[in-house]
Amino acid sequence: MRYWIALIISFWCTSVFSASLTIKLPDNSTITVDREDLLKEFDTQAFSTHLPWFANSYRFAGIPVTELIKRYGNNDTYAITFAALNDYQATISVNDIKKYSPIMALTMNGKEMRVRHKGPYWMIFNLDQFPEIDNADYHAKMVWQIDELIIHSRTHEHQN
């Protein structure tokens, strides 16, 4: 019996680390990817920054959001909505994404992020590099526990 419980728990733990991410594309179709898919398809970027939720700086590594736009958006993409497991959402304009270069973090201090530690995906701005956005408006855009991205495009706006 203990063997079966351990086996079930190991499968559950593996699924937590390969959490799926649903991406709603500009044409209203959806795709689902996981962490491994993202790591195969994209180079990662890393930086250290302080965040208002922690006393110390942390090092984050993840997918540059500009690269997500290049891959999944189109010429008329103007924003991305990051949606969390608890249905919290924040929409970030392409202008802010280009200006402030956020990442969708996959690791914190070299470790994969679990849901209990704001993972599996967390939208992070580098507040040390851009102190002008260290305010409540931009803090609210740093969605954690992301499970869905919605790519907004003017081309298909009337269909939404």
C-alpha atoms as a printed R data frame, in Angstrom:
    type eleno elety resid chain resno       x      y       z
1   ATOM     1    CA   MET     A     1   0.000  0.000   0.000
2   ATOM     2    CA   ARG     A     2   2.807  2.415   0.862
3   ATOM     3    CA   TYR     A     3   4.358  1.699  -2.504
4   ATOM     4    CA   TRP     A     4   1.195  2.771  -4.336
5   ATOM     5    CA   ILE     A     5   0.839  5.932  -2.272
6   ATOM     6    CA   ALA     A     6   4.470  6.844  -2.934
7   ATOM     7    CA   LEU     A     7   4.002  6.163  -6.638
8   ATOM     8    CA   ILE     A     8   0.886  8.349  -6.840
9   ATOM     9    CA   ILE     A     9   2.596 11.166  -4.935
10  ATOM    10    CA   SER     A    10   5.627 11.000  -7.239
11  ATOM    11    CA   PHE     A    11   3.395 11.357 -10.313
12  ATOM    12    CA   TRP     A    12   1.575 14.276  -8.691
13  ATOM    13    CA   CYS     A    13   4.862 16.017  -7.806
14  ATOM    14    CA   THR     A    14   6.130 15.605 -11.359
15  ATOM    15    CA   SER     A    15   2.959 17.153 -12.739
16  ATOM    16    CA   VAL     A    16   3.363 20.155 -10.438
17  ATOM    17    CA   PHE     A    17   6.788 20.900 -11.917
18  ATOM    18    CA   SER     A    18   5.610 20.493 -15.505
19  ATOM    19    CA   ALA     A    19   2.586 22.711 -14.976
20  ATOM    20    CA   SER     A    20   0.711 23.551 -18.110
21  ATOM    21    CA   LEU     A    21   0.343 27.044 -19.480
22  ATOM    22    CA   THR     A    22  -2.605 27.859 -21.720
23  ATOM    23    CA   ILE     A    23  -1.978 30.544 -24.329
24  ATOM    24    CA   LYS     A    24  -4.921 32.182 -26.061
25  ATOM    25    CA   LEU     A    25  -3.631 33.370 -29.427
26  ATOM    26    CA   PRO     A    26  -4.763 36.481 -31.321
27  ATOM    27    CA   ASP     A    27  -7.027 34.376 -33.587
28  ATOM    28    CA   ASN     A    28  -8.823 33.071 -30.443
29  ATOM    29    CA   SER     A    29  -7.349 29.585 -30.783
30  ATOM    30    CA   THR     A    30  -5.542 28.167 -27.765
31  ATOM    31    CA   ILE     A    31  -2.445 26.099 -27.250
32  ATOM    32    CA   THR     A    32  -1.101 24.463 -24.135
33  ATOM    33    CA   VAL     A    33   2.590 24.207 -23.331
34  ATOM    34    CA   ASP     A    34   4.533 23.111 -20.291
35  ATOM    35    CA   ARG     A    35   7.816 24.130 -18.709
36  ATOM    36    CA   GLU     A    36   9.835 21.696 -20.793
37  ATOM    37    CA   ASP     A    37   8.257 22.992 -24.022
38  ATOM    38    CA   LEU     A    38   9.133 26.555 -23.053
39  ATOM    39    CA   LEU     A    39  12.724 25.678 -22.183
40  ATOM    40    CA   LYS     A    40  13.175 23.898 -25.526
41  ATOM    41    CA   GLU     A    41  11.688 26.764 -27.513
42  ATOM    42    CA   PHE     A    42  13.135 29.829 -25.749
43  ATOM    43    CA   ASP     A    43  16.420 31.026 -24.343
44  ATOM    44    CA   THR     A    44  16.155 32.209 -20.771
45  ATOM    45    CA   GLN     A    45  17.265 35.481 -19.258
46  ATOM    46    CA   ALA     A    46  18.199 36.022 -15.612
47  ATOM    47    CA   PHE     A    47  18.530 38.965 -13.258
48  ATOM    48    CA   SER     A    48  18.549 39.738  -9.558
49  ATOM    49    CA   THR     A    49  16.130 42.252  -8.125
50  ATOM    50    CA   HIS     A    50  14.411 43.211  -4.916
51  ATOM    51    CA   LEU     A    51  10.643 42.821  -4.737
52  ATOM    52    CA   PRO     A    52   8.225 44.350  -2.228
53  ATOM    53    CA   TRP     A    53   7.246 40.910  -0.901
54  ATOM    54    CA   PHE     A    54  10.753 39.935   0.261
55  ATOM    55    CA   ALA     A    55  13.406 41.509   2.492
56  ATOM    56    CA   ASN     A    56  16.285 40.469   0.200
57  ATOM    57    CA   SER     A    57  16.968 40.441  -3.529
58  ATOM    58    CA   TYR     A    58  16.297 37.234  -5.437
59  ATOM    59    CA   ARG     A    59  17.634 35.910  -8.724
60  ATOM    60    CA   PHE     A    60  15.001 35.045 -11.310
61  ATOM    61    CA   ALA     A    61  15.413 33.240 -14.627
62  ATOM    62    CA   GLY     A    62  12.773 32.889 -17.272
63  ATOM    63    CA   ILE     A    63  11.446 33.645 -20.714
64  ATOM    64    CA   PRO     A    64  11.672 37.273 -21.883
65  ATOM    65    CA   VAL     A    65   8.094 38.408 -22.465
66  ATOM    66    CA   THR     A    66   9.245 40.106 -25.688
67  ATOM    67    CA   GLU     A    67  10.099 36.634 -27.012
68  ATOM    68    CA   LEU     A    68   6.644 35.320 -26.096
69  ATOM    69    CA   ILE     A    69   5.151 38.177 -28.125
70  ATOM    70    CA   LYS     A    70   7.406 37.420 -31.109
71  ATOM    71    CA   ARG     A    71   6.432 33.755 -31.054
72  ATOM    72    CA   TYR     A    72   2.736 33.909 -30.191
73  ATOM    73    CA   GLY     A    73   1.642 37.415 -31.180
74  ATOM    74    CA   ASN     A    74   1.335 39.186 -34.508
75  ATOM    75    CA   ASN     A    75   2.079 42.654 -35.899
76  ATOM    76    CA   ASP     A    76  -1.055 44.041 -34.237
77  ATOM    77    CA   THR     A    77  -0.414 42.639 -30.759
78  ATOM    78    CA   TYR     A    78  -0.776 45.446 -28.241
79  ATOM    79    CA   ALA     A    79  -0.947 43.691 -24.844
80  ATOM    80    CA   ILE     A    80  -0.747 40.429 -22.926
81  ATOM    81    CA   THR     A    81  -2.959 39.438 -20.024
82  ATOM    82    CA   PHE     A    82  -1.348 37.217 -17.414
83  ATOM    83    CA   ALA     A    83  -3.956 35.148 -15.546
84  ATOM    84    CA   ALA     A    84  -3.289 33.339 -12.280
85  ATOM    85    CA   LEU     A    85  -4.626 30.118 -10.815
86  ATOM    86    CA   ASN     A    86  -6.867 32.183  -8.502
87  ATOM    87    CA   ASP     A    87  -8.287 34.119 -11.516
88  ATOM    88    CA   TYR     A    88  -6.327 37.304 -10.708
89  ATOM    89    CA   GLN     A    89  -5.317 39.000 -13.968
90  ATOM    90    CA   ALA     A    90  -3.144 41.874 -15.092
91  ATOM    91    CA   THR     A    91  -2.774 43.216 -18.608
92  ATOM    92    CA   ILE     A    92   0.543 44.703 -19.698
93  ATOM    93    CA   SER     A    93   0.955 46.794 -22.824
94  ATOM    94    CA   VAL     A    94   3.523 45.866 -25.445
95  ATOM    95    CA   ASN     A    95   5.001 49.347 -24.944
96  ATOM    96    CA   ASP     A    96   5.715 48.575 -21.260
97  ATOM    97    CA   ILE     A    97   7.026 45.139 -22.172
98  ATOM    98    CA   LYS     A    98   9.472 46.617 -24.688
99  ATOM    99    CA   LYS     A    99  10.492 49.426 -22.340
100 ATOM   100    CA   TYR     A   100  10.981 47.390 -19.136
101 ATOM   101    CA   SER     A   101  11.904 43.901 -20.452
102 ATOM   102    CA   PRO     A   102  10.048 41.699 -17.939
103 ATOM   103    CA   ILE     A   103  10.449 37.944 -17.831
104 ATOM   104    CA   MET     A   104   8.033 35.144 -17.113
105 ATOM   105    CA   ALA     A   105  10.172 33.552 -14.425
106 ATOM   106    CA   LEU     A   106  10.525 29.784 -14.160
107 ATOM   107    CA   THR     A   107  13.114 29.720 -11.369
108 ATOM   108    CA   MET     A   108  13.877 31.722  -8.245
109 ATOM   109    CA   ASN     A   109  17.403 31.507  -6.820
110 ATOM   110    CA   GLY     A   110  18.087 28.585  -9.149
111 ATOM   111    CA   LYS     A   111  15.110 26.481  -8.034
112 ATOM   112    CA   GLU     A   112  11.940 25.665  -9.940
113 ATOM   113    CA   MET     A   113   9.065 27.544  -8.376
114 ATOM   114    CA   ARG     A   114   6.244 25.515  -6.888
115 ATOM   115    CA   VAL     A   115   2.734 26.895  -6.578
116 ATOM   116    CA   ARG     A   116   3.277 27.461  -2.851
117 ATOM   117    CA   HIS     A   117   6.266 29.697  -3.741
118 ATOM   118    CA   LYS     A   118   4.482 31.790  -6.371
119 ATOM   119    CA   GLY     A   119   5.163 29.395  -9.244
120 ATOM   120    CA   PRO     A   120   5.065 27.732 -11.591
121 ATOM   121    CA   TYR     A   121   5.350 30.972 -13.604
122 ATOM   122    CA   TRP     A   122   5.751 34.523 -12.300
123 ATOM   123    CA   MET     A   123   5.787 37.738 -14.351
124 ATOM   124    CA   ILE     A   124   8.742 39.764 -13.008
125 ATOM   125    CA   PHE     A   125   9.978 43.289 -13.687
126 ATOM   126    CA   ASN     A   126  13.568 44.150 -12.750
127 ATOM   127    CA   LEU     A   127  12.852 46.843 -10.171
128 ATOM   128    CA   ASP     A   128  16.553 47.398  -9.498
129 ATOM   129    CA   GLN     A   129  17.177 48.242 -13.158
130 ATOM   130    CA   PHE     A   130  13.980 50.329 -13.454
131 ATOM   131    CA   PRO     A   131  13.356 51.991 -10.055
132 ATOM   132    CA   GLU     A   132  10.746 54.296 -11.623
133 ATOM   133    CA   ILE     A   133   8.331 51.339 -11.780
134 ATOM   134    CA   ASP     A   134   8.829 50.316  -8.151
135 ATOM   135    CA   ASN     A   135   5.275 51.325  -7.280
136 ATOM   136    CA   ALA     A   136   1.895 49.753  -6.595
137 ATOM   137    CA   ASP     A   137   0.742 49.967 -10.231
138 ATOM   138    CA   TYR     A   138   3.630 47.846 -11.494
139 ATOM   139    CA   HIS     A   139   3.697 45.590  -8.431
140 ATOM   140    CA   ALA     A   140   0.093 44.671  -9.308
141 ATOM   141    CA   LYS     A   141   1.229 43.616 -12.795
142 ATOM   142    CA   MET     A   142   3.685 41.051 -11.417
143 ATOM   143    CA   VAL     A   143   1.238 38.158 -11.510
144 ATOM   144    CA   TRP     A   144   2.357 34.920  -9.874
145 ATOM   145    CA   GLN     A   145   0.988 31.398 -10.209
146 ATOM   146    CA   ILE     A   146   0.332 32.094 -13.889
147 ATOM   147    CA   ASP     A   147  -1.627 29.439 -15.757
148 ATOM   148    CA   GLU     A   148  -2.855 31.407 -18.787
149 ATOM   149    CA   LEU     A   149  -1.647 34.075 -21.201
150 ATOM   150    CA   ILE     A   150  -4.031 36.000 -23.433
151 ATOM   151    CA   ILE     A   151  -2.412 37.707 -26.417
152 ATOM   152    CA   HIS     A   152  -4.391 40.802 -27.444
153 ATOM   153    CA   SER     A   153  -4.353 41.907 -31.078
154 ATOM   154    CA   ARG     A   154  -6.181 44.726 -32.819
155 ATOM   155    CA   THR     A   155  -6.672 42.453 -35.846
156 ATOM   156    CA   HIS     A   156  -8.971 40.110 -33.925
157 ATOM   157    CA   GLU     A   157 -10.235 42.532 -31.277
158 ATOM   158    CA   HIS     A   158 -13.785 42.605 -32.637
159 ATOM   159    CA   GLN     A   159 -14.062 38.817 -32.206
160 ATOM   160    CA   ASN     A   160 -13.294 38.810 -28.470
